[in-house]
């Protein structure tokens, strides 16, 4: 899919993707590291804040605790003097501004044998000191402040409660006191002091974390003693909030808080005020078993880092966009010329060399390519022009060769039968040059009324030089033959003439014969030519013996010899050039003299032209598609006998 | 120092009838009373507003009482408004009373009749911390047990007797703090109230062992609707209409718990009682378990069975709290019999 997209597209895609990945990695790392740093700072700050707050609360509570503890110690060894008790109680409430009221409550009949209830109670109300006995209507034995320390025999802070008249949240610190009865130390009652939690609430309420963070205090039961939301106070516990939110983790944290543990609940705690995610640090108030919680709104803590990250993110995205634009530009500067060149190539391919190439503006690879392309275009243009010219001149030469061929062919006798009025013999000849013009030729003519001179020759080489040499040879032979010379003399003289000025060292094999049409006698000279075949009347076919004489045009002063044979009635001579016997097929086998001889032995009733055509067909069959490599020339004379 | 508490009781009058029949009749009677003048009637629940009485507030708010021809005045309940007293003085026509309380009052001469037994099962229970080694009834032997007074002791004492347990009884106050701070090993609790208070104080349910009396053959049905016998005789159909409308209110509340909670919380706020929705939600769903126990299909809403009645009355007699058991038929008026007259 991607493979077929353009370079520009791939570049943009890969660059932006990879740079986006790099950016994302940097951004993420930056985010987490800076977040960790901030979290660490928060923990330190929170630690300090919480420490200060809890210290203040502890100081306040422990100051209160000492008062009843001292009285308990005092009561253990005192006599039950009512007056003395009153003075002590009065002094406690009078002298301790944070103490709202105090009572010393005795066990049933513990103060005096006749008194089930004895509990003097001094308390501040309406700006004055008040006093009352807690009696059977109040039945203090059933109240937490009495029952709990009595049953567990330990001083206790009891659960906060609304003071009389409501509004003020109070708590009480109760301390059991003992007396020795009959040597045994037995619990004798409980001393209780009531304090308003207002100042404590003020301390906690003063906790302000950033914009919406806050602190809260829960009692040992998890009840909210202070909270920014008024409806939470004394009405909800951290566990009812957890239940309402169906938040098991909050419940677990609540349990840790009331067990006096210390810790930080990360992120998932929701602010009851804003609903935002908060970190919540919690720390116990050791003396009362209460717990202080402080909420740090996550987003406010992270505000700076969030805005920093937003800027970083913005910069990053802008950077990637700019990078993308730059890549598009760069890719365009590469692919633009390439596209242009691709188009130009199409034009050039279709032969339009005049197309404008994009101007070379740069020295880079694209510029160099463009330059090379331009050079290539010019070279091609030049080459094509030269090629056109060469082709034109070749065509001209070819047409000239054609003409030459026509002329060459025209100098060979072409009309068969050539002498219709002569019945003494039949003659037929054919030539098939390997190239446009060949070096073979044949000829026949009457030197006088009785003698028919016939020639077959093969000039060394081919083409125009061979053709010219052949024309020359043919003319010389005809000229000499018509002088009435014998064949040996004819060839000797032609040899003399050809040797003169034969700088090209061309030569020719010639078979020249003269048939006496009256007698059937054939006088011949074979100058290096393939020996013709003699076809007897009885069907025997045989090669004439080889002459062993030199080629014509090789050496001056050579004497050739003439030989004689007699042709009987209907006996024939078959002449040919080596193009026949040396014709090759695909397997590089020669047509050979054997095959030729066999072909000629076939049928004795054929006319000369039929025989030659048959040999031609046989050769064509043998060579198949193998191109002809040499001129093929054949001539056949059948002597019919004179009248 | 603060808190809730339970109920006093008085006797008599009854009624039984199927919930579905009640629903069907409700529509019929609704039409019947449409044109007539509404009858002024007053009702006193045995404690200040909370989900324990959701059915009545919902029936009132949803106009179910008016549909039954009743113009209701719900009086503010609380520690100083004891329903039996108000009924006796004629300051209220109907009130909710515990069955055991009602039987006692009837035997003392207050002619209460039960016209509907709303709560079918004891919400009263004992609860202990597993961490204190209590998993079975036998484990309670020798432990400190917090008990409330009067009729709240009947079942625990019978329970101790049944399992031959010798315990140290600590009078239980209005809070469960003594239990939370391990001042007692076992505490009394109402399932719909104190039990949830304990849970809401950070104790997990799996850390607690609960003893439900109905699981130990000591089921004492609690809240029922009562009126005085002579009032009932004057207008049985009117009384029964009140009972039916109330049951219909309960069924509506169970079906639409959040709407019911809104109504209850509204009454709580008006009464200036601390209103905690989570706690009230717990209470309402426990009330459903107590009024329409899902595991016992033989129970019909609003019905008092003779079996339950005799169990409670017998226990009272054995403890010397009553002399003779009042006759069941005098005590319970099955409202189906008095329909539409």
Coordinates of C-alpha atoms in Angstrom, one line a residue, chain A residues 264-461:
Chain A
X264 CA -1.1 8.9 52.0
X265 CA -4.0 7.8 49.8
X266 CA -3.0 8.8 46.3
X267 CA -5.3 10.5 43.8
X268 CA -8.4 8.4 43.9
X269 CA -10.0 10.2 46.9
X270 CA -12.7 12.5 45.8
X271 CA -13.1 15.8 47.5
X272 CA -16.6 16.0 49.1
X273 CA -16.6 19.7 48.3
X274 CA -15.6 19.8 44.7
X275 CA -15.7 16.2 43.6
X276 CA -12.1 16.5 42.3
X277 CA -9.5 13.8 42.7
X278 CA -7.3 14.5 45.7
X279 CA -4.3 13.1 47.4
X280 CA -5.3 12.5 51.0
X281 CA -2.7 12.5 53.8
X282 CA -3.9 11.2 57.2
X283 CA -2.2 11.2 60.5
X284 CA -3.5 10.1 63.9
X285 CA -4.2 12.4 66.9
X286 CA -2.5 9.9 69.3
X287 CA -4.0 11.2 72.5
X288 CA -7.6 10.9 71.5
X289 CA -7.5 8.2 68.8
X290 CA -8.9 10.7 66.3
X291 CA -7.5 11.2 62.9
X292 CA -6.7 14.2 60.8
X293 CA -7.1 14.0 57.1
X294 CA -5.9 16.6 54.6
X295 CA -7.0 16.6 51.0
X296 CA -4.7 18.0 48.2
X297 CA -6.6 18.5 45.0
X298 CA -4.7 16.7 42.3
X299 CA -5.4 19.2 39.5
X300 CA -4.5 22.2 41.6
X301 CA -1.2 20.6 42.7
X302 CA -0.5 19.8 39.1
X303 CA -1.7 23.2 37.9
X304 CA 1.8 24.5 37.1
X305 CA 3.0 21.4 35.6
X306 CA -0.2 21.0 33.7
X307 CA 0.1 24.4 32.2
X308 CA 3.8 23.8 31.5
X309 CA 2.9 20.5 29.9
X310 CA 0.2 22.2 27.8
X311 CA 2.8 24.7 26.5
X312 CA 5.2 21.9 25.9
X313 CA 2.5 19.9 24.1
X314 CA 1.6 23.0 22.1
X315 CA 5.2 23.6 21.1
X316 CA 5.7 20.0 20.3
X317 CA 2.7 19.8 18.1
X318 CA 3.5 23.1 16.4
X319 CA 7.1 21.8 15.9
X320 CA 5.8 18.6 14.3
X321 CA 3.5 20.6 12.0
X322 CA 6.4 22.9 11.0
X323 CA 8.6 19.9 10.5
X324 CA 5.9 18.4 8.3
X325 CA 5.7 21.5 6.3
X326 CA 9.5 21.6 5.9
X327 CA 9.5 18.0 4.9
X328 CA 6.8 18.7 2.3
X329 CA 8.9 21.5 1.0
X330 CA 12.1 19.5 0.8
X331 CA 10.3 16.5 -0.6
X332 CA 8.7 18.8 -3.2
X333 CA 12.1 20.2 -4.2
X334 CA 13.3 16.7 -4.8
X335 CA 10.2 15.2 -6.4
X336 CA 9.2 18.2 -8.4
X337 CA 12.1 18.0 -10.8
X338 CA 11.9 14.2 -10.7
X339 CA 8.2 14.3 -11.8
X340 CA 9.1 16.9 -14.4
X341 CA 11.9 14.7 -15.7
X342 CA 9.6 11.6 -15.6
X343 CA 7.2 13.6 -17.8
X344 CA 10.1 14.7 -20.1
X345 CA 11.3 11.1 -20.4
X346 CA 7.9 10.1 -21.7
X347 CA 8.1 12.9 -24.3
X348 CA 11.6 11.9 -25.2
X349 CA 10.5 8.3 -25.3
X350 CA 8.0 9.3 -27.9
X351 CA 10.6 11.1 -29.9
X352 CA 10.1 14.7 -28.8
X353 CA 13.7 15.9 -28.0
X354 CA 12.8 19.5 -27.9
X355 CA 10.9 19.3 -24.6
X356 CA 12.1 21.9 -22.1
X357 CA 13.8 20.3 -19.0
X358 CA 13.5 22.0 -15.6
X359 CA 16.3 24.5 -15.2
X360 CA 19.1 23.3 -12.9
X361 CA 18.9 25.5 -9.8
X362 CA 20.8 23.5 -7.3
X363 CA 24.1 21.7 -7.1
X364 CA 22.8 18.8 -5.2
X365 CA 22.1 15.3 -6.4
X366 CA 18.8 16.3 -8.0
X367 CA 20.6 19.2 -9.7
X368 CA 23.3 16.8 -11.0
X369 CA 20.7 14.3 -12.1
X370 CA 18.9 17.0 -13.9
X371 CA 22.1 18.2 -15.6
X372 CA 23.1 14.6 -16.6
X373 CA 19.6 14.1 -17.8
X374 CA 19.9 17.2 -20.0
X375 CA 23.2 16.1 -21.3
X376 CA 21.7 12.6 -22.0
X377 CA 18.9 14.3 -23.9
X378 CA 21.3 16.3 -26.1
X379 CA 23.5 13.2 -26.7
X380 CA 20.5 11.1 -27.6
X381 CA 19.3 13.9 -29.9
X382 CA 22.7 14.0 -31.7
X383 CA 22.9 10.3 -31.9
X384 CA 19.5 9.9 -33.3
X385 CA 20.3 12.6 -35.9
X386 CA 23.5 10.7 -36.9
X387 CA 21.6 7.5 -36.9
X388 CA 19.0 9.0 -39.2
X389 CA 21.7 10.1 -41.5
X390 CA 23.4 6.8 -41.5
X391 CA 20.2 5.0 -42.1
X392 CA 19.4 7.3 -45.0
X393 CA 22.8 6.6 -46.6
X394 CA 22.5 2.9 -46.0
X395 CA 19.1 3.0 -47.6
X396 CA 20.6 4.8 -50.6
X397 CA 23.4 2.2 -50.8
X398 CA 20.9 -0.6 -50.6
X399 CA 18.9 0.8 -53.4
X400 CA 22.2 1.2 -55.4
X401 CA 23.1 -2.4 -54.6
X402 CA 19.7 -3.5 -55.8
X403 CA 20.3 -1.8 -59.0
X404 CA 23.7 -3.4 -59.2
X405 CA 22.1 -6.8 -58.6
X406 CA 19.7 -6.1 -61.4
X407 CA 22.5 -5.2 -63.7
X408 CA 24.5 -8.2 -62.6
X409 CA 21.6 -10.5 -63.2
X410 CA 20.9 -8.9 -66.5
X411 CA 24.4 -9.7 -67.9
X412 CA 23.7 -13.4 -67.3
X413 CA 21.6 -15.1 -69.9
X414 CA 18.2 -15.5 -68.4
X415 CA 16.0 -16.7 -71.2
X416 CA 15.4 -20.4 -71.3
X417 CA 15.5 -22.2 -73.6
X418 CA 18.0 -19.7 -75.0
X419 CA 18.2 -21.2 -78.4
X420 CA 14.8 -22.7 -79.2
X421 CA 15.7 -23.4 -82.8
X422 CA 18.6 -25.7 -81.7
X423 CA 17.6 -29.2 -80.9
X424 CA 21.0 -30.7 -80.4
X425 CA 21.1 -29.8 -76.7
X426 CA 19.1 -28.5 -73.7
X427 CA 20.7 -26.0 -71.4
X428 CA 19.4 -24.5 -68.1
X429 CA 21.1 -22.4 -65.4
X430 CA 20.2 -20.6 -62.3
X431 CA 22.0 -18.4 -59.7
X432 CA 21.0 -17.5 -56.2
X433 CA 23.4 -15.0 -54.6
X434 CA 23.9 -15.1 -50.9
X435 CA 23.9 -11.4 -50.7
X436 CA 22.5 -8.7 -52.9
X437 CA 25.2 -9.2 -55.4
X438 CA 27.3 -12.3 -55.6
X439 CA 30.6 -13.6 -57.0
X440 CA 29.3 -16.5 -58.9
X441 CA 28.3 -16.4 -62.6
X442 CA 27.5 -18.6 -65.4
X443 CA 27.5 -17.9 -69.2
X444 CA 27.0 -19.7 -72.4
X445 CA 27.1 -18.6 -76.0
X446 CA 27.9 -19.9 -79.5
X447 CA 31.5 -19.2 -80.6
X448 CA 30.5 -20.3 -84.1
X449 CA 27.7 -22.3 -85.5
X450 CA 28.8 -25.6 -84.1
X451 CA 30.5 -24.7 -80.8
X452 CA 28.7 -23.7 -77.6
X453 CA 30.9 -22.3 -75.0
X454 CA 29.6 -22.6 -71.5
X455 CA 31.2 -21.2 -68.3
X456 CA 30.6 -21.4 -64.6
X457 CA 32.8 -19.5 -62.1
X458 CA 33.1 -18.6 -58.5
X459 CA 35.0 -15.4 -57.5
X460 CA 36.6 -15.2 -54.2
X461 CA 34.7 -12.9 -51.8

